[in-house]
Coordinates of C-alpha atoms and ligand atoms in Angstrom, one line a residue:
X326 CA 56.7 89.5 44.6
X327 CA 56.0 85.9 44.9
X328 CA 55.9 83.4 47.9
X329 CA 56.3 80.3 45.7
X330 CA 56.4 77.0 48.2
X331 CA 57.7 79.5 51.5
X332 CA 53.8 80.1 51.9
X333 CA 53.0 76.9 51.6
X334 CA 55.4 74.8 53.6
X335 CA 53.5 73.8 57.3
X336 CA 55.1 75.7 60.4
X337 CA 57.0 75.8 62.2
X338 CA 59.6 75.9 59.6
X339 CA 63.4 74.4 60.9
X340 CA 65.7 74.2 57.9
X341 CA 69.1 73.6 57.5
X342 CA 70.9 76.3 57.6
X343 CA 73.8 77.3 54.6
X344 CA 77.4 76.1 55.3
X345 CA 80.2 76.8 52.9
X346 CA 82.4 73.6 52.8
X347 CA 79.9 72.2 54.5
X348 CA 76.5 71.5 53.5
X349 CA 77.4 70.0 50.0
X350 CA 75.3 67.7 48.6
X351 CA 76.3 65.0 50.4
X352 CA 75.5 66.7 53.6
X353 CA 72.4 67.3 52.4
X354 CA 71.5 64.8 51.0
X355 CA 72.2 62.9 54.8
X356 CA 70.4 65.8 56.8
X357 CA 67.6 65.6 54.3
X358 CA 66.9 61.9 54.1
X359 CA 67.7 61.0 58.1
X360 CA 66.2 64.1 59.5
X361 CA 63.8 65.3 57.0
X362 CA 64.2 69.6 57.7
X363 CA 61.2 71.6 56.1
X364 CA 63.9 73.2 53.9
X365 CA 67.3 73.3 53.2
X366 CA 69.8 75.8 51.6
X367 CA 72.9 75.1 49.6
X368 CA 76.3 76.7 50.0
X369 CA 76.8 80.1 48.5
X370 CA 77.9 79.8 44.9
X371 CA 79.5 83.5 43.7
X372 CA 78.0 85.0 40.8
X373 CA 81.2 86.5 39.2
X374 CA 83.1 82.6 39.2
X375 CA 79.0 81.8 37.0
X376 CA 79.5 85.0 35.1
X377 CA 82.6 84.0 34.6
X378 CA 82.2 80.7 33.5
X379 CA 83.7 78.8 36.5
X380 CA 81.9 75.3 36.2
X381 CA 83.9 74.6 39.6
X382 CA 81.4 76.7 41.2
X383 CA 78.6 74.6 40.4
X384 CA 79.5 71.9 42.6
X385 CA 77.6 73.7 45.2
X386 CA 74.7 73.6 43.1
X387 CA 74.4 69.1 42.8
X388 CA 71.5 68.5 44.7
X389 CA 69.2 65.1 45.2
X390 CA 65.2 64.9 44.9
X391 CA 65.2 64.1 48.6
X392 CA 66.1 67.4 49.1
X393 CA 63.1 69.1 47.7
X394 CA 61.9 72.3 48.9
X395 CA 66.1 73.3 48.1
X396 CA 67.5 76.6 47.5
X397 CA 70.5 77.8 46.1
X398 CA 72.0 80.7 47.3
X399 CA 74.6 83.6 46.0
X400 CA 76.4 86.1 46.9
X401 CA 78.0 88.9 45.2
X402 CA 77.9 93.0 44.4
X403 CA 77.3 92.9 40.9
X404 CA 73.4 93.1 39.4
X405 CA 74.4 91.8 36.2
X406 CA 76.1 88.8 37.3
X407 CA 73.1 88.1 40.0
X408 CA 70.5 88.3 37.1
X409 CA 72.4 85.4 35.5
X410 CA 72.8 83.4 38.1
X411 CA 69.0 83.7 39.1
X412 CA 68.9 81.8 35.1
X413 CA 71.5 79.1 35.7
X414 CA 69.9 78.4 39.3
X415 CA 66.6 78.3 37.7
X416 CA 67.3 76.0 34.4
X417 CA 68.6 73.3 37.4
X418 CA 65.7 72.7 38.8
X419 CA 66.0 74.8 42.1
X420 CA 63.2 75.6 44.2
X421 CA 64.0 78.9 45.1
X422 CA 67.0 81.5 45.5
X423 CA 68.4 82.8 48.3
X424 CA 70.5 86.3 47.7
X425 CA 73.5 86.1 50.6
X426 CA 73.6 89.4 53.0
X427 CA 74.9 88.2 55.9
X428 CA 78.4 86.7 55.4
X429 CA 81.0 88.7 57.5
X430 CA 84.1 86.9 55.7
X431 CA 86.6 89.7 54.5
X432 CA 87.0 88.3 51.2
X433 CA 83.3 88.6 50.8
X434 CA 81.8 91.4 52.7
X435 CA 85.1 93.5 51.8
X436 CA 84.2 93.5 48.4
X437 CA 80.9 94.9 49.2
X438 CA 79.0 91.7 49.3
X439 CA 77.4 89.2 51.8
X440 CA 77.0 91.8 54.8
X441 CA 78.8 94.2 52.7
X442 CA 75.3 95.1 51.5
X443 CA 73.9 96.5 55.0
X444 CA 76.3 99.4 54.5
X445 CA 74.8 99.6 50.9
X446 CA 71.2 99.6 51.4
X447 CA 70.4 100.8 47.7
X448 CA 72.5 98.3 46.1
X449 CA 71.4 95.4 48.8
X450 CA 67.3 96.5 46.6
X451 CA 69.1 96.7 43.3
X452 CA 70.7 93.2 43.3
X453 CA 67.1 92.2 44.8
X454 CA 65.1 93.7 42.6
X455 CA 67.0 92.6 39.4
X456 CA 67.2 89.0 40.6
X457 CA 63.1 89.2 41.1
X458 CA 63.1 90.8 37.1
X459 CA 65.0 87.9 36.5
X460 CA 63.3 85.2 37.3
X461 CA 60.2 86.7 35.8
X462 CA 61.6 87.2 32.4
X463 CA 62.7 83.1 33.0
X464 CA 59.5 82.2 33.5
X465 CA 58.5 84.2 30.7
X466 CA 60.6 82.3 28.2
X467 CA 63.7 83.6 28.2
X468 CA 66.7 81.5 27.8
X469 CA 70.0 81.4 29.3
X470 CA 71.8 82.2 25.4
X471 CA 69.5 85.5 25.4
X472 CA 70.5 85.7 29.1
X473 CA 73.7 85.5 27.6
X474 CA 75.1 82.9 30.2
X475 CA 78.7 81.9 30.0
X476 CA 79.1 79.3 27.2
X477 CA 80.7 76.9 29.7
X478 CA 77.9 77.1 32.3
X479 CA 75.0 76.7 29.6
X480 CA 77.1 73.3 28.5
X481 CA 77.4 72.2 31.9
X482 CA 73.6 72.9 32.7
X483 CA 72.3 71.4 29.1
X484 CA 74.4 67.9 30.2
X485 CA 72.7 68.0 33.1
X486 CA 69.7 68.1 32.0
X487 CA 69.9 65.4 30.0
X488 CA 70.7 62.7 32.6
X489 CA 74.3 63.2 32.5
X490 CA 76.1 65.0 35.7
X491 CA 79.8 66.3 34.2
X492 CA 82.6 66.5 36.2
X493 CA 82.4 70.4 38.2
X494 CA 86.2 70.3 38.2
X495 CA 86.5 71.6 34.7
X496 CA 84.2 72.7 31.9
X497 CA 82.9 69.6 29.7
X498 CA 84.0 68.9 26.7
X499 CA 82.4 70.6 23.7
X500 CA 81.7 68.6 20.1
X501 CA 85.3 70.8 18.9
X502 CA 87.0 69.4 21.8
X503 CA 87.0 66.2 21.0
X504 CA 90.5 65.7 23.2
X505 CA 89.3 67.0 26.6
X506 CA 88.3 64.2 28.4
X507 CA 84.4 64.2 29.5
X508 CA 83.9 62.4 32.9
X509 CA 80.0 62.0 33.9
X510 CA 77.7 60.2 36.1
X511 CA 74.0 59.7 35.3
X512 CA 71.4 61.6 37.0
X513 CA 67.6 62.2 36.2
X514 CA 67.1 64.1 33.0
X515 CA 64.4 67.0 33.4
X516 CA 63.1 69.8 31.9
X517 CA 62.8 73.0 34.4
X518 CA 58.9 74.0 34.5
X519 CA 59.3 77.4 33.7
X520 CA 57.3 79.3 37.0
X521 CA 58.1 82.3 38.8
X522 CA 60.6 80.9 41.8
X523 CA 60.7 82.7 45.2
X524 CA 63.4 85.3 46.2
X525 CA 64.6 85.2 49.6
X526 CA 67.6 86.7 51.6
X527 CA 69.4 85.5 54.7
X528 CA 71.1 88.5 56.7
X529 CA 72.4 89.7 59.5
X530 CA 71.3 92.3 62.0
X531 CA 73.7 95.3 61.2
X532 CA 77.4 95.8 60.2
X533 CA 78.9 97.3 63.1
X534 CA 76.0 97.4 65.8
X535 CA 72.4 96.4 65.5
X536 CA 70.5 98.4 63.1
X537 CA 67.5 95.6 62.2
X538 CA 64.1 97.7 62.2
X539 CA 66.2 100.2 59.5
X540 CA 67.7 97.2 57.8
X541 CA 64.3 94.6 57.6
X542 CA 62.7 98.1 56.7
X543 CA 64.5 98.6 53.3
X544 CA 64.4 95.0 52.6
X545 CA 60.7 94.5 53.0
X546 CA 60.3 97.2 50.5
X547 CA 61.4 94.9 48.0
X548 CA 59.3 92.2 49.1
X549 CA 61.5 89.3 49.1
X550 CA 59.8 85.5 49.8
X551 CA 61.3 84.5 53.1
X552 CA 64.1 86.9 55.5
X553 CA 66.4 84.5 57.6
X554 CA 68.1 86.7 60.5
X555 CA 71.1 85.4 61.9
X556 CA 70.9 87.6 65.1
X557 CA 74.7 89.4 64.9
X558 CA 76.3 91.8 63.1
X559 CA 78.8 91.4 61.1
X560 CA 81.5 92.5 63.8
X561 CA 80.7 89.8 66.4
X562 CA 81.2 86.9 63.1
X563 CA 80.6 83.9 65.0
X564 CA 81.4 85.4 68.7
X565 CA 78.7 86.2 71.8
X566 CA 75.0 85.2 71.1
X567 CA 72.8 85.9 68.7
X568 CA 70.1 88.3 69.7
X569 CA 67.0 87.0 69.6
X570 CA 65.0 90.1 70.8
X571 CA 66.5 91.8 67.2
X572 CA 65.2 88.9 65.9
X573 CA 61.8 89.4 67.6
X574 CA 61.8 92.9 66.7
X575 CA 62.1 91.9 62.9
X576 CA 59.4 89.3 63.2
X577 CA 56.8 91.9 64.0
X578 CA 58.5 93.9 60.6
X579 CA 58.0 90.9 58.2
X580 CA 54.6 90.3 59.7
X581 CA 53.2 93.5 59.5
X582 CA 54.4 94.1 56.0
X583 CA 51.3 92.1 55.4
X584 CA 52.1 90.1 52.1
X585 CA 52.5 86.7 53.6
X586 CA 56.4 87.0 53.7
X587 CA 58.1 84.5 56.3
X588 CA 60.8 85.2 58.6
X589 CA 63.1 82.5 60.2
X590 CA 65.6 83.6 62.8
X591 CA 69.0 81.8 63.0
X592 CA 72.1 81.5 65.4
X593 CA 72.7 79.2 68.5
X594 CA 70.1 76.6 68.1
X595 CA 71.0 73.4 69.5
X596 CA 68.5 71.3 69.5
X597 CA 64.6 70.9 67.9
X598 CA 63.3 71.7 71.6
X599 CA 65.8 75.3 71.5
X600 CA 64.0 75.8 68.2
X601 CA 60.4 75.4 69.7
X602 CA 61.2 77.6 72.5
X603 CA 62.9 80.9 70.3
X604 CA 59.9 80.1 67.4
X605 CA 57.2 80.8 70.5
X606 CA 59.0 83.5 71.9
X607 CA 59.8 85.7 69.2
X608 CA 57.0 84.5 66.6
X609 CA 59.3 84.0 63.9
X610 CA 57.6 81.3 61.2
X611 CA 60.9 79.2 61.9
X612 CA 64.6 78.5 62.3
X613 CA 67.5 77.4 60.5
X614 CA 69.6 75.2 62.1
X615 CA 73.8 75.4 61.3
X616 CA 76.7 74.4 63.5
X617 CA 74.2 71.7 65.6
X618 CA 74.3 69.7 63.1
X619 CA 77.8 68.7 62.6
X620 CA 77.9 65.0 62.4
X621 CA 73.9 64.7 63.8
X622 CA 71.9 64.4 60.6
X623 CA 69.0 63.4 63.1
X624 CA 68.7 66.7 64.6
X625 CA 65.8 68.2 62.7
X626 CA 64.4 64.2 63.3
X627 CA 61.1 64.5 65.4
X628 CA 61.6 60.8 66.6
X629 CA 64.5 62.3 69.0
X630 CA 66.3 58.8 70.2
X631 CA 69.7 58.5 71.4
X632 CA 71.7 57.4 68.3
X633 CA 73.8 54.7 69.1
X634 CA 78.0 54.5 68.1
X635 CA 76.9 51.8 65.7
X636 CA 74.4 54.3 64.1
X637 CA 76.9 57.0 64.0
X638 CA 79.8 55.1 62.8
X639 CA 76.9 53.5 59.7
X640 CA 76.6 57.0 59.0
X641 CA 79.8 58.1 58.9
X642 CA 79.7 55.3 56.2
X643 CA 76.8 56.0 54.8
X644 CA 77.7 59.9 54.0
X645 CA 81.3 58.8 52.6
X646 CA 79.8 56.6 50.3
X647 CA 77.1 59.4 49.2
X648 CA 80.3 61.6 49.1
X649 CA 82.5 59.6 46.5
X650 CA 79.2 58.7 44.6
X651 CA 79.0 62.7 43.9
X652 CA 82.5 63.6 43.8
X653 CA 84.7 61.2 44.0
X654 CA 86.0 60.9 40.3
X655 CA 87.7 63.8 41.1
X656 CA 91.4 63.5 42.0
X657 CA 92.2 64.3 45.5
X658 CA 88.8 65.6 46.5
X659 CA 88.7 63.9 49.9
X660 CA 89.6 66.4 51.8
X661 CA 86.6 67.8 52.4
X662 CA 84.7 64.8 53.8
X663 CA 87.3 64.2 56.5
X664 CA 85.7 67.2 59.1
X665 CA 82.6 65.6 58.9
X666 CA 83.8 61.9 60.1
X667 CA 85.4 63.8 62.7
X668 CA 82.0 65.3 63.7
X669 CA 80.5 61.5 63.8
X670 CA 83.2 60.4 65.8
X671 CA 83.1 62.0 69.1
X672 CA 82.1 61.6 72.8
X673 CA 82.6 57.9 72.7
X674 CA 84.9 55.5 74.1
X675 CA 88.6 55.5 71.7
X676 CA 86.3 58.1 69.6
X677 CA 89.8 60.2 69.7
X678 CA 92.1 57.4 68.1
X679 CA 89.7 56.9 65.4
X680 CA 89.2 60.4 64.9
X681 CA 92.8 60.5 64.0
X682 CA 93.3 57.4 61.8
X683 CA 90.9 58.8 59.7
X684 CA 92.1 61.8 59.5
X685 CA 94.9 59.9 57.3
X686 CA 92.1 58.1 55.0
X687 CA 91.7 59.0 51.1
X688 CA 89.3 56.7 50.4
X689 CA 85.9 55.2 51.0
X690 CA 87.9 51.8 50.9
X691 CA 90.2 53.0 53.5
X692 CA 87.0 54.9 56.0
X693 CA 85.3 51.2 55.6
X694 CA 88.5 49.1 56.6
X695 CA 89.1 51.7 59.3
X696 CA 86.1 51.3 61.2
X697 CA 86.1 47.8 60.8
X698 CA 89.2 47.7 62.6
X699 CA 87.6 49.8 65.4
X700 CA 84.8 47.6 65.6
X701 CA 86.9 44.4 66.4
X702 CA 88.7 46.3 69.2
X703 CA 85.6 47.8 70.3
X704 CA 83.2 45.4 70.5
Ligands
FMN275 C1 81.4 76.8 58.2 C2 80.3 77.8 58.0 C3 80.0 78.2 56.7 C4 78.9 79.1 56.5 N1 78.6 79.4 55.2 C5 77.5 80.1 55.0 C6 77.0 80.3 53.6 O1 77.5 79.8 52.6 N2 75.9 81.1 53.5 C7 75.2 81.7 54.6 O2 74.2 82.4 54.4 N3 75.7 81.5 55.8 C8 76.7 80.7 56.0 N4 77.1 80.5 57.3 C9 76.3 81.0 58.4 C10 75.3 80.0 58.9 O3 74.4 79.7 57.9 C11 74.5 80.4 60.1 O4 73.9 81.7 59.8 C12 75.4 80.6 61.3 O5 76.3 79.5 61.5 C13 74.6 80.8 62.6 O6 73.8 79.7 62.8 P1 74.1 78.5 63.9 O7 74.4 79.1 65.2 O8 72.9 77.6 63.9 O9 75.4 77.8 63.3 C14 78.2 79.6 57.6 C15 78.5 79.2 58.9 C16 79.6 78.3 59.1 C17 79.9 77.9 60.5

């Protein structure tokens, strides 16, 4: 067991919670820098598509300094995959890793992971215990050849770490490959410090009906760094409300076990003042905070102003630019971004006809002249 930075980051704790095709990094990297959360999660990354040698996967895992304390998560069902992912997670510099229990998605949890796992309680301590062995014999000097990491990945992460950022969309070019093309952008060249990193899981409360002291039970005997609870099971997906008093109930768990482990609870928070109130009346160490910040990278911002349309529409700029710094030299990759200048662009006046004129953009070039345009008719 080891805490890493969860024991020493000041509470309360209000993180940004994982989003797949979401929270990529240039979401991040805008929640990060204009609201500063305590922490902040990536997507899930599968650890088949790693094992596998899917360097498309590792888009989830681009990350910026600003970031920092930043964990990637993973999700899966198979141990052996999970104890190389733990390596590739590690040799890029993470901060922690976060094992996925709690997504209800059939394509996920039907194949046993995500909140697959609370139906297989032995296998949800296997993948955590092995990921824990993991990152010990990591930090012990093992490396990701004796790991036995796809060849593909270990390129990818060995670029990386030399300053140079590959393109995700396919597997960089090798020295006998001299034909594939090898697209790159710089970024900071490191050298991973070799430490044991924190293991933490976010879950859910049961699979078909609340089963939390039962299911935080079997987890804490695995001692894991940090338990985020959304508070529903897997049946409700994203329906009702999140229970809070199951969330309560598993606070008491985590702090009892008496090791220093943190618990965050998760689901419906709206605002930093909804976070205060459920942190003081549950006594969990924190929240993470997920849909509320759609288009509001100032939510986790203690300065809590009224953000002007002119601030929203600079970030809207802002995050587009961020987005085609990171992944824009890849062909018809703009999709993505366009949910999230719809999210910027609401609740104002003609926020509906710009909402749909850039819905047609596929470009940073075309976003900019776009809100130009609605600038001079909106003065
Ligand atoms: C679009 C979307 C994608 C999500 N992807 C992930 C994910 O990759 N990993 C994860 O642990 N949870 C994921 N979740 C769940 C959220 O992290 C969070 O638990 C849930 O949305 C409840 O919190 P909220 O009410 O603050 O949004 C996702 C949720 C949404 C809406």
């Amino acid at each position: 067991m080891h805490l890493g930075f969860w024991e020493k980051l000041a509470k309360p704790i209000i993180g940004l919670s994982p989003m797949d095709g979401v929270s990529d990094a240039a979401f991040r990297y805008m929640t990060a820098k204009h609201g500063q959360p305590t922490v902040l999660i990536t997507e899930f990354t599968n650890v088949e598509a790693l094992n596998h040698g899917a360097v498309k996967a590792l888009a989830a895992f681009i990350y910026d300094q600003v970031e920092r304390p930043v964990v990637a998560q993973i999700y899966g069902s198979n141990p052996e995959a999970f104890y190389k992912a733990v390596f590739v997670a590690a040799e890029l510099g993470f901060d922690g890793i976060d094992i996925n229990m709690g997504c209800p998605s059939k394509a996920v949890s039907g194949n046993g992971a995500g909140a697959g796992l609370i139906r297989d309680p032995a296998l949800a301590q296997e993948i955590i215990r092995i990921c824990q062995k993991a990152i010990q014999d990591w930090a012990n000097g093992k490396t990701l050849y004796e790991a036995e990491v796809h060849r593909d990945i270990i390129d990818y992460i060995e670029s990386v770490q030399k300053g140079l950022m590959p393109d995700t969309f396919e597997a960089p070019a090798r020295p006998h490959q001299e034909n594939r093309p090898q697209k790159a952008r710089s970024c900071i060249p490191f050298t991973p410090k070799r430490r044991l990193l924190p293991i933490s899981i976010k879950t859910r409360i049961g699979y078909e009906k609340p089963v939390t002291a039962e299911w935080i039970s079997t987890l804490l005997e695995c001692k894991p760094a940090n338990i985020t609870l959304h508070g529903r099971t897997l049946r409700q997906m994203y329906t009702g409300e999140a229970d809070w008093n199951e969330i309560a109930k598993a606070a008491k768990l985590v702090h009892a076990a008496g090791y220093g482990a943190t618990i965050l609870g998760n689901g419906d928070v709206k605002t930093l003042a909804d976070a205060q109130k459920r942190i003081a009346e549950t006594g969990v160490d924190g929240v993470l905070i997920g849909r509320a910040t759609f288009g509001n990278p100032w939510i986790f911002s203690k300065q809590q102003t009224q953000h002007s349309i002119n601030d929203r529409l600079s970030a809207a700029i802002e995050h587009t630019e961020k987005y085609t710094e990171i992944f824009g030299h890849e062909a018809g990759s703009f999709a993505p971004m366009k949910k999230h200048l719809g999210w910027y662009c609401s609740d104002f006046p003609n926020a509906k006809e710009l909402r749909l004129k850039l819905m047609m953009a596929n470009s940073l070039a075309d976003v900019k002249n776009i809100i130009a345009e609605y600038e001079s008719l909106n003065p």
